Every structure is written in structure tokens, then in C-alpha cells.
mmCIF file of C-alpha atoms in Angstrom:
data_model
loop_
_atom_site.group_PDB
_atom_site.id
_atom_site.type_symbol
_atom_site.label_atom_id
_atom_site.label_comp_id
_atom_site.label_asym_id
_atom_site.label_seq_id
_atom_site.Cartn_x
_atom_site.Cartn_y
_atom_site.Cartn_z
ATOM 1 C CA MET A 1438 44.932 108.129 139.287
ATOM 2 C CA LYS A 1439 43.349 106.199 136.436
ATOM 3 C CA GLU A 1440 45.427 103.090 137.124
ATOM 4 C CA PHE A 1441 44.598 103.161 140.849
ATOM 5 C CA ALA A 1442 40.878 103.660 140.188
ATOM 6 C CA GLU A 1443 40.788 100.852 137.622
ATOM 7 C CA ARG A 1444 42.518 98.438 140.016
ATOM 8 C CA LEU A 1445 40.107 99.431 142.780
ATOM 9 C CA LEU A 1446 37.131 98.960 140.466
ATOM 10 C CA ASP A 1447 38.410 95.559 139.362
ATOM 11 C CA GLU A 1448 38.842 94.496 142.998
ATOM 12 C CA MET A 1449 35.307 95.629 143.839
ATOM 13 C CA HIS A 1450 33.777 93.718 140.934
ATOM 14 C CA ARG A 1451 35.739 90.588 141.850
ATOM 15 C CA GLU A 1452 34.535 90.824 145.458
ATOM 16 C CA LEU A 1453 30.938 91.357 144.332
ATOM 17 C CA SER A 1454 31.144 88.456 141.885
ATOM 18 C CA GLN A 1455 32.647 86.147 144.493
ATOM 19 C CA LEU A 1456 29.976 87.157 146.999
ATOM 20 C CA ALA A 1457 27.270 86.363 144.456
ATOM 21 C CA LEU A 1458 28.721 82.883 144.077
ATOM 22 C CA ASP A 1459 29.186 82.255 147.810
ATOM 23 C CA THR A 1460 25.970 83.731 149.269
ATOM 24 C CA SER A 1461 22.566 82.313 148.348
ATOM 25 C CA HIS A 1462 20.489 84.469 150.718
ATOM 26 C CA GLU A 1463 19.373 87.363 148.517
ATOM 27 C CA LEU A 1464 18.877 90.020 151.198
ATOM 28 C CA GLN A 1465 22.167 89.219 152.926
ATOM 29 C CA ARG A 1466 23.958 89.312 149.589
ATOM 30 C CA THR A 1467 22.475 92.713 148.790
ATOM 31 C CA GLU A 1468 23.462 94.155 152.168
ATOM 32 C CA GLN A 1469 27.007 92.787 151.962
ATOM 33 C CA SER A 1470 27.309 94.041 148.377
ATOM 34 C CA PHE A 1471 26.394 97.535 149.542
ATOM 35 C CA GLN A 1472 29.014 97.337 152.300
ATOM 36 C CA ILE A 1473 31.663 96.322 149.769
ATOM 37 C CA ALA A 1474 30.744 99.176 147.415
ATOM 38 C CA GLU A 1475 30.640 101.717 150.247
ATOM 39 C CA SER A 1476 34.041 100.607 151.557
ATOM 40 C CA VAL A 1477 35.601 100.875 148.107
ATOM 41 C CA MET A 1478 34.087 104.343 147.604
ATOM 42 C CA GLN A 1479 35.740 105.453 150.848
ATOM 43 C CA GLN A 1480 39.087 104.138 149.586
ATOM 44 C CA LEU A 1481 38.665 106.099 146.373
ATOM 45 C CA LYS A 1482 37.762 109.250 148.317
ATOM 46 C CA ALA A 1483 40.806 108.867 150.581
ATOM 47 C CA PHE A 1484 43.093 108.504 147.563
ATOM 48 C CA MET A 1485 41.623 111.551 145.827
ATOM 49 C CA LYS A 1486 41.831 113.760 148.937
ATOM 50 C CA ASP A 1487 45.342 114.999 148.142
ATOM 51 C CA TYR A 1488 45.367 114.235 144.419
ATOM 52 C CA GLU A 1489 45.685 117.090 141.926
ATOM 53 C CA PHE A 1490 44.370 116.565 138.419
ATOM 54 C CA GLN A 1491 46.994 116.981 135.742
ATOM 55 C CA SER A 1492 44.577 118.440 133.202
ATOM 56 C CA VAL A 1493 40.951 119.371 132.608
ATOM 57 C CA GLN A 1494 40.600 116.189 130.551
ATOM 58 C CA GLU A 1495 41.703 114.064 133.504
ATOM 59 C CA GLU A 1496 39.212 115.811 135.780
ATOM 60 C CA ILE A 1497 36.415 115.167 133.271
ATOM 61 C CA LEU A 1498 37.484 111.525 132.989
ATOM 62 C CA PHE A 1499 37.224 111.113 136.761
ATOM 63 C CA PHE A 1500 33.875 112.845 137.301
ATOM 64 C CA LYS A 1501 32.192 111.616 134.126
ATOM 65 C CA GLU A 1502 33.420 108.028 133.830
ATOM 66 C CA ILE A 1503 35.351 106.821 136.877
ATOM 67 C CA LYS A 1504 33.527 108.004 139.992
ATOM 68 C CA PRO A 1505 29.983 107.318 138.657
ATOM 69 C CA GLN A 1506 30.905 103.650 138.191
ATOM 70 C CA PHE A 1507 31.697 103.331 141.902
ATOM 71 C CA GLN A 1508 28.680 105.388 142.912
ATOM 72 C CA ARG A 1509 26.389 103.324 140.687
ATOM 73 C CA GLU A 1510 27.193 100.120 142.605
ATOM 74 C CA MET A 1511 26.708 101.734 146.002
ATOM 75 C CA ILE A 1512 23.384 103.393 145.101
ATOM 76 C CA TYR A 1513 22.100 100.306 143.279
ATOM 77 C CA TYR A 1514 22.493 97.986 146.277
ATOM 78 C CA CYS A 1515 21.237 100.672 148.663
ATOM 79 C CA GLU A 1516 18.072 101.046 146.564
ATOM 80 C CA LEU A 1517 17.523 97.275 146.442
ATOM 81 C CA LEU A 1518 17.722 97.140 150.234
ATOM 82 C CA TYR A 1519 15.215 99.990 150.517
ATOM 83 C CA ILE A 1520 12.836 98.373 148.018
ATOM 84 C CA ASP A 1521 12.933 95.030 149.811
ATOM 85 C CA ALA A 1522 12.540 96.617 153.260
ATOM 86 C CA ASN A 1523 9.372 98.421 152.172
ATOM 87 C CA LYS A 1524 7.923 95.531 150.196
ATOM 88 C CA PRO A 1525 4.308 94.899 151.268
ATOM 89 C CA VAL A 1526 3.190 91.551 152.580
ATOM 90 C CA GLY A 1527 0.168 90.592 150.563
ATOM 91 C CA SER A 1528 -1.147 89.301 147.281
ATOM 92 C CA ARG A 1529 0.735 89.139 144.020
ATOM 93 C CA LYS A 1530 -1.427 92.005 142.747
ATOM 94 C CA CYS A 1531 -0.381 94.128 145.716
ATOM 95 C CA MET A 1532 3.289 93.379 145.042
ATOM 96 C CA ILE A 1533 3.000 94.290 141.361
ATOM 97 C CA LYS A 1534 1.354 97.594 142.277
ATOM 98 C CA TYR A 1535 4.183 98.371 144.709
ATOM 99 C CA TYR A 1536 6.920 97.700 142.154
ATOM 100 C CA HIS A 1537 5.109 99.841 139.581
ATOM 101 C CA GLN A 1538 4.997 102.688 142.089
ATOM 102 C CA VAL A 1539 8.762 102.417 142.614
ATOM 103 C CA MET A 1540 9.242 102.466 138.844
ATOM 104 C CA GLU A 1541 7.146 105.620 138.604
ATOM 105 C CA GLN A 1542 9.319 107.327 141.220
ATOM 106 C CA ILE A 1543 12.437 106.457 139.244
ATOM 107 C CA GLN A 1544 10.883 107.703 136.008
ATOM 108 C CA ALA A 1545 10.061 110.960 137.818
ATOM 109 C CA PHE A 1546 13.758 111.320 138.691
ATOM 110 C CA PHE A 1547 14.693 110.749 135.046
ATOM 111 C CA GLY A 1548 12.122 113.380 134.079
ATOM 112 C CA ARG A 1549 13.521 115.970 136.497
ATOM 113 C CA ASN A 1550 16.978 115.380 135.061
ATOM 114 C CA HIS A 1551 15.993 114.756 131.441
ATOM 115 C CA LEU A 1552 18.665 117.074 129.970
ATOM 116 C CA LEU A 1553 21.534 115.258 131.694
ATOM 117 C CA TYR A 1554 19.863 111.889 131.084
ATOM 118 C CA THR A 1555 19.536 112.586 127.365
ATOM 119 C CA TYR A 1556 23.128 113.878 127.208
ATOM 120 C CA TYR A 1557 24.332 110.667 128.850
ATOM 121 C CA ARG A 1558 22.185 108.353 126.709
ATOM 122 C CA MET A 1559 23.366 110.038 123.504
ATOM 123 C CA GLY A 1560 27.017 109.655 124.489
ATOM 124 C CA ARG A 1561 27.667 113.356 124.006
ATOM 125 C CA SER A 1562 30.860 115.119 125.138
ATOM 126 C CA ASP A 1563 30.515 118.679 123.807
ATOM 127 C CA GLN A 1564 29.403 120.097 127.197
ATOM 128 C CA ASP A 1565 31.742 118.042 129.384
ATOM 129 C CA GLU A 1566 33.726 121.026 130.672
ATOM 130 C CA LEU A 1567 30.524 122.667 131.861
ATOM 131 C CA LEU A 1568 29.073 119.526 133.414
ATOM 132 C CA TYR A 1569 32.055 117.707 134.908
ATOM 133 C CA VAL A 1570 34.642 120.313 135.927
ATOM 134 C CA ARG A 1571 34.234 121.570 139.480
ATOM 135 C CA GLU A 1572 35.047 125.252 138.921
ATOM 136 C CA THR A 1573 32.547 125.519 136.081
ATOM 137 C CA ASP A 1574 29.925 123.126 137.440
ATOM 138 C CA CYS A 1575 26.527 124.586 136.555
ATOM 139 C CA VAL A 1576 23.965 125.012 139.317
ATOM 140 C CA PRO A 1577 20.693 123.078 138.821
ATOM 141 C CA LEU A 1578 17.578 125.170 138.318
ATOM 142 C CA ILE A 1579 15.786 123.020 140.910
ATOM 143 C CA PRO A 1580 17.803 122.311 144.100
ATOM 144 C CA ASP A 1581 18.438 118.650 144.867
ATOM 145 C CA TYR A 1582 18.717 117.805 148.559
ATOM 146 C CA SER A 1583 20.257 114.387 147.843
ATOM 147 C CA LEU A 1584 23.480 115.692 146.321
ATOM 148 C CA ASP A 1585 26.946 114.862 147.627
ATOM 149 C CA PHE A 1586 28.139 118.254 148.907
ATOM 150 C CA ASP A 1587 31.859 117.460 149.254
ATOM 151 C CA SER A 1588 33.073 119.853 146.554
ATOM 152 C CA SER A 1589 36.540 118.272 146.481
ATOM 153 C CA PHE A 1590 35.115 114.883 145.507
ATOM 154 C CA THR A 1591 32.140 115.616 143.295
ATOM 155 C CA THR A 1592 30.395 117.799 140.800
ATOM 156 C CA ILE A 1593 26.636 118.176 140.797
ATOM 157 C CA ASN A 1594 26.264 116.349 137.514
ATOM 158 C CA SER A 1595 28.753 113.602 138.367
ATOM 159 C CA SER A 1596 26.669 112.800 141.437
ATOM 160 C CA LYS A 1597 23.471 112.776 139.402
ATOM 161 C CA LEU A 1598 25.041 110.665 136.677
ATOM 162 C CA GLY A 1599 25.983 107.977 139.200
ATOM 163 C CA LYS A 1600 22.377 107.959 140.390
ATOM 164 C CA ILE A 1601 21.051 107.764 136.822
ATOM 165 C CA MET A 1602 23.284 104.772 136.089
ATOM 166 C CA ALA A 1603 22.190 103.061 139.312
ATOM 167 C CA PHE A 1604 18.499 103.690 138.638
ATOM 168 C CA GLU A 1605 18.825 102.183 135.173
ATOM 169 C CA ARG A 1606 19.961 98.943 136.812
ATOM 170 C CA VAL A 1607 17.169 99.158 139.379
ATOM 171 C CA CYS A 1608 14.657 99.513 136.521
ATOM 172 C CA GLU A 1609 16.010 96.361 134.894
ATOM 173 C CA TYR A 1610 15.606 94.496 138.185
ATOM 174 C CA LEU A 1611 12.065 95.809 138.707
ATOM 175 C CA THR A 1612 11.039 94.965 135.141
ATOM 176 C CA GLN A 1613 12.212 91.369 135.534
ATOM 177 C CA THR A 1614 10.499 91.071 138.925
ATOM 178 C CA ILE A 1615 7.190 92.481 137.660
ATOM 179 C CA GLN A 1616 7.209 90.179 134.632
ATOM 180 C CA ALA A 1617 7.864 87.159 136.845
ATOM 181 C CA LEU A 1618 4.966 88.109 139.141
ATOM 182 C CA GLU A 1619 2.590 88.802 136.253
ATOM 183 C CA TYR A 1620 3.262 85.380 134.746
ATOM 184 C CA GLY A 1621 2.937 83.722 138.148
ATOM 185 C CA VAL A 1622 6.422 82.235 138.249
ATOM 186 C CA PRO A 1623 8.934 82.570 141.099
ATOM 187 C CA VAL A 1624 11.563 85.280 140.811
ATOM 188 C CA ILE A 1625 14.681 83.262 140.140
ATOM 189 C CA PRO A 1626 17.978 85.104 140.506
ATOM 190 C CA GLU A 1627 20.100 85.122 137.378
ATOM 191 C CA GLN A 1628 22.399 82.132 137.306
ATOM 192 C CA LYS A 1629 25.921 83.515 137.346
ATOM 193 C CA SER A 1630 28.923 81.885 135.803
ATOM 194 C CA LYS A 1631 31.439 80.494 138.263
ATOM 195 C CA HIS A 1632 34.338 81.881 136.248
ATOM 196 C CA LEU A 1633 36.093 85.135 137.160
ATOM 197 C CA TRP A 1634 38.180 87.226 134.770
ATOM 198 C CA THR A 1635 41.524 87.793 136.504
ATOM 199 C CA GLU A 1636 43.312 89.702 133.757
ATOM 200 C CA SER A 1637 42.780 93.438 133.183
ATOM 201 C CA LYS A 1638 39.582 94.745 131.619
ATOM 202 C CA ALA A 1639 41.669 96.138 128.763
ATOM 203 C CA ALA A 1640 42.816 92.582 128.052
ATOM 204 C CA LEU A 1641 39.234 91.357 127.725
ATOM 205 C CA ILE A 1642 38.403 94.277 125.428
ATOM 206 C CA GLU A 1643 41.451 93.458 123.321
ATOM 207 C CA LEU A 1644 40.288 89.845 123.040
ATOM 208 C CA ALA A 1645 36.745 90.882 122.113
ATOM 209 C CA TYR A 1646 37.898 93.221 119.358
ATOM 210 C CA ALA A 1647 40.222 90.521 118.013
ATOM 211 C CA LEU A 1648 37.336 88.031 117.825
ATOM 212 C CA HIS A 1649 35.170 90.635 116.120
ATOM 213 C CA SER A 1650 37.886 91.657 113.658
ATOM 214 C CA ARG A 1651 38.506 88.020 112.771
ATOM 215 C CA GLY A 1652 34.793 87.363 112.281
ATOM 216 C CA ALA A 1653 35.125 84.447 114.690
ATOM 217 C CA VAL A 1654 31.608 84.755 116.151
ATOM 218 C CA ASN A 1655 28.466 84.006 114.106
ATOM 219 C CA ASN A 1656 30.460 84.145 110.880
ATOM 220 C CA GLY A 1657 31.239 87.801 111.544
ATOM 221 C CA LYS A 1658 27.567 88.738 111.939
ATOM 222 C CA CYS A 1659 27.885 89.882 115.531
ATOM 223 C CA ASP A 1660 28.825 93.348 116.732
ATOM 224 C CA VAL A 1661 31.632 93.896 119.207
ATOM 225 C CA LYS A 1662 29.240 95.031 121.957
ATOM 226 C CA ALA A 1663 27.411 91.679 121.856
ATOM 227 C CA ILE A 1664 30.732 89.823 122.094
ATOM 228 C CA ILE A 1665 31.799 91.944 125.060
ATOM 229 C CA ASN A 1666 28.433 91.395 126.777
ATOM 230 C CA SER A 1667 28.829 87.635 126.399
ATOM 231 C CA LEU A 1668 32.363 87.713 127.794
ATOM 232 C CA GLU A 1669 31.202 89.900 130.688
ATOM 233 C CA GLN A 1670 28.521 87.367 131.621
ATOM 234 C CA LEU A 1671 30.858 84.408 131.216
ATOM 235 C CA PHE A 1672 33.611 85.901 133.367
ATOM 236 C CA ASN A 1673 31.557 88.000 135.833
ATOM 237 C CA VAL A 1674 33.171 91.285 134.892
ATOM 238 C CA GLU A 1675 31.974 94.693 133.743
ATOM 239 C CA VAL A 1676 34.350 96.523 131.417
ATOM 240 C CA GLY A 1677 32.599 99.904 131.268
ATOM 241 C CA ASN A 1678 33.285 102.220 128.336
ATOM 242 C CA PHE A 1679 35.004 99.694 126.055
ATOM 243 C CA TYR A 1680 35.069 102.084 123.089
ATOM 244 C CA ARG A 1681 37.199 104.637 124.949
ATOM 245 C CA THR A 1682 39.549 101.885 126.126
ATOM 246 C CA PHE A 1683 39.898 100.624 122.559
ATOM 247 C CA GLN A 1684 40.734 104.134 121.328
ATOM 248 C CA SER A 1685 43.453 104.395 123.986
ATOM 249 C CA MET A 1686 44.857 101.052 122.841
ATOM 250 C CA ARG A 1687 44.700 102.120 119.214
ATOM 251 C CA ILE A 1688 46.874 105.228 119.672
ATOM 252 C CA ARG A 1689 49.633 103.425 121.571
ATOM 253 C CA LYS A 1690 52.994 103.859 119.880
ATOM 254 C CA LYS A 1691 53.953 100.247 120.619
ATOM 255 C CA ASN A 1692 52.516 97.085 122.157
ATOM 256 C CA ARG A 1693 49.006 97.847 120.928
ATOM 257 C CA THR A 1694 48.065 94.166 121.344
ATOM 258 C CA SER A 1695 50.125 93.298 124.421
ATOM 259 C CA PHE A 1696 47.590 90.794 125.811
ATOM 260 C CA LEU A 1697 47.219 88.902 122.532
ATOM 261 C CA ASP A 1698 50.992 88.912 122.015
ATOM 262 C CA ASN A 1699 51.554 87.453 125.493
ATOM 263 C CA LEU A 1700 48.686 85.010 124.954
ATOM 264 C CA LYS A 1701 50.410 83.711 121.829
ATOM 265 C CA LEU A 1702 53.755 83.426 123.647
ATOM 266 C CA SER A 1703 52.143 81.538 126.534
ATOM 267 C CA LEU A 1704 50.517 79.043 124.182
ATOM 268 C CA GLU A 1705 53.729 78.510 122.208
ATOM 269 C CA LYS A 1706 55.644 77.987 125.461
ATOM 270 C CA ARG A 1707 53.131 75.378 126.558
ATOM 271 C CA MET A 1708 53.411 73.612 123.197
ATOM 272 C CA ASP A 1709 57.201 73.619 123.433
ATOM 273 C CA GLU A 1710 57.090 72.205 126.965
ATOM 274 C CA THR A 1711 54.603 69.533 125.853
ATOM 275 C CA ASP A 1712 56.927 68.577 122.964
ATOM 276 C CA LEU A 1713 59.760 68.043 125.440
ATOM 277 C CA GLU A 1714 57.601 65.677 127.505
ATOM 278 C CA TYR A 1715 57.357 63.396 124.497
#
């Protein structure tokens, strides 16, 4: 399950990154991005229809970390479409007021779900079995009409977590847009790198930790998260929970640095072939 979901997530991010490079029209790009995310979510749902979790830990992994990543993309682009469709035609002051109102609505959602939001922000795991296992999923004190009611494919809190993650991204977008309007400059989309990471996300995490361990960036005065963020931007990829991936790599019985080992072999092979040319 995990391997399938990770491949599907990688494919979605590659499609979204390629679309961002190929499509300059912002609204069209947003709509097509939503369609990509929605299609991938349907593929994930179809795969999980007959899948049986092997353990409680695997079920928690899916509903806490895997599914919300897919849902975040779908909700994020859906919200951007909604925001743009309802954007008023008027003065800059009118636009700023509108975006602030949207921000207030999002903050109200965070407030209604402050316990889950705080749990997520703190990186806690002590209540995971209560929050992310279907048979023990706690019922919210205040009903939420927007929940995904397919009990085979969601838990209440998994659905809300995906929305929280999406709304965090929407807030970042709104903050940048408001600042641009307040300073009277055009809203310029972030210039994306034209490079795409085509290895696994685990490989990029392995590389980042190697650079950090070696002290190869800023004379060692740079944390691993900053290195990963830079690599994500350079290669148009999002690695997710890199700490968990690193822990999984760390406890391997063998081949703990498979990407770096193969990287070294590839370079040595190239050197050997270059020697033969001369």
C-alpha cells in the first residue's frame, strides 16, 4: 500500500510541476491542477477499496500521513478556484478587503478545530489510535457537514487534517497576494525551477541528510530542513514527512544508503569510461 501510494503521489507532483512549467494562464493552471489531483485521489480510492490494512500502525499511517497529502492538493486547488471565481471587480482596497475576509473564514475553521490543529502542529502521536483508526474514530462535538462520509476511505479527523493542510497553503497564498496589493506591485507567480526530481523522494532525503552530516552547506550552519526545502524548490518536489522517512532508512538492516552508494558507483563508472576514451 505504502509503495503504491508513494508512487502515485510522486506521479501527481510530477504532473503538477510539469503543468506549472507548461501553462502560463493562472486560472487554467489552477483548474487543470485540481483535475489532476481529483483524478489521482480517485485512483487511490479505487486501490484502497479492497485493501485490508495489515496492522493498526499501517491504518494510522494511511489516514494520518498518506491520504491527507492527496486531499490537501485537491482541496487547495479547489479553494483557489473558488476564491478567484468570487473575486470582486473593483479597487485595490476592495480586493484587499475580500482577501482578508477569506482569511478570516479560514481562521474560523482553524478555531473550530483547534484541538486537532494544535495536535497536528505539535507533531504529536499519543492519540493517533483514537484519531486515525476507523473503528475508534471519535465523533466531533459539533457536526461538520463537509466531511467525507465514505467510512471505508476516511476517518473524521483524517478528512479534517487534509483540509487543515490545504488551508495552510491557501493562507500562504493569500498572505503573499495581500502584501503585493498593499505595496502596489503586481502579483507575480513564484518562478519555478525547470528541473524535476526523477528519483524517489527517499533518495532526495538521503542526499539532504548526507549534505547536512558532512557540513557541506554554510559550513555546517544549516539545519536539514532548510537543505530539504532548497532541494524541493530546485527540483519541484515535495518530500512530506522527511523525519519519518529518515527513521525508516536508519533502521534498515542493510543498504541504508542505497542511493548514495549507487550514486558513487555511477560516478566511478563514468570516470572509468572517460579514462578509456583517452
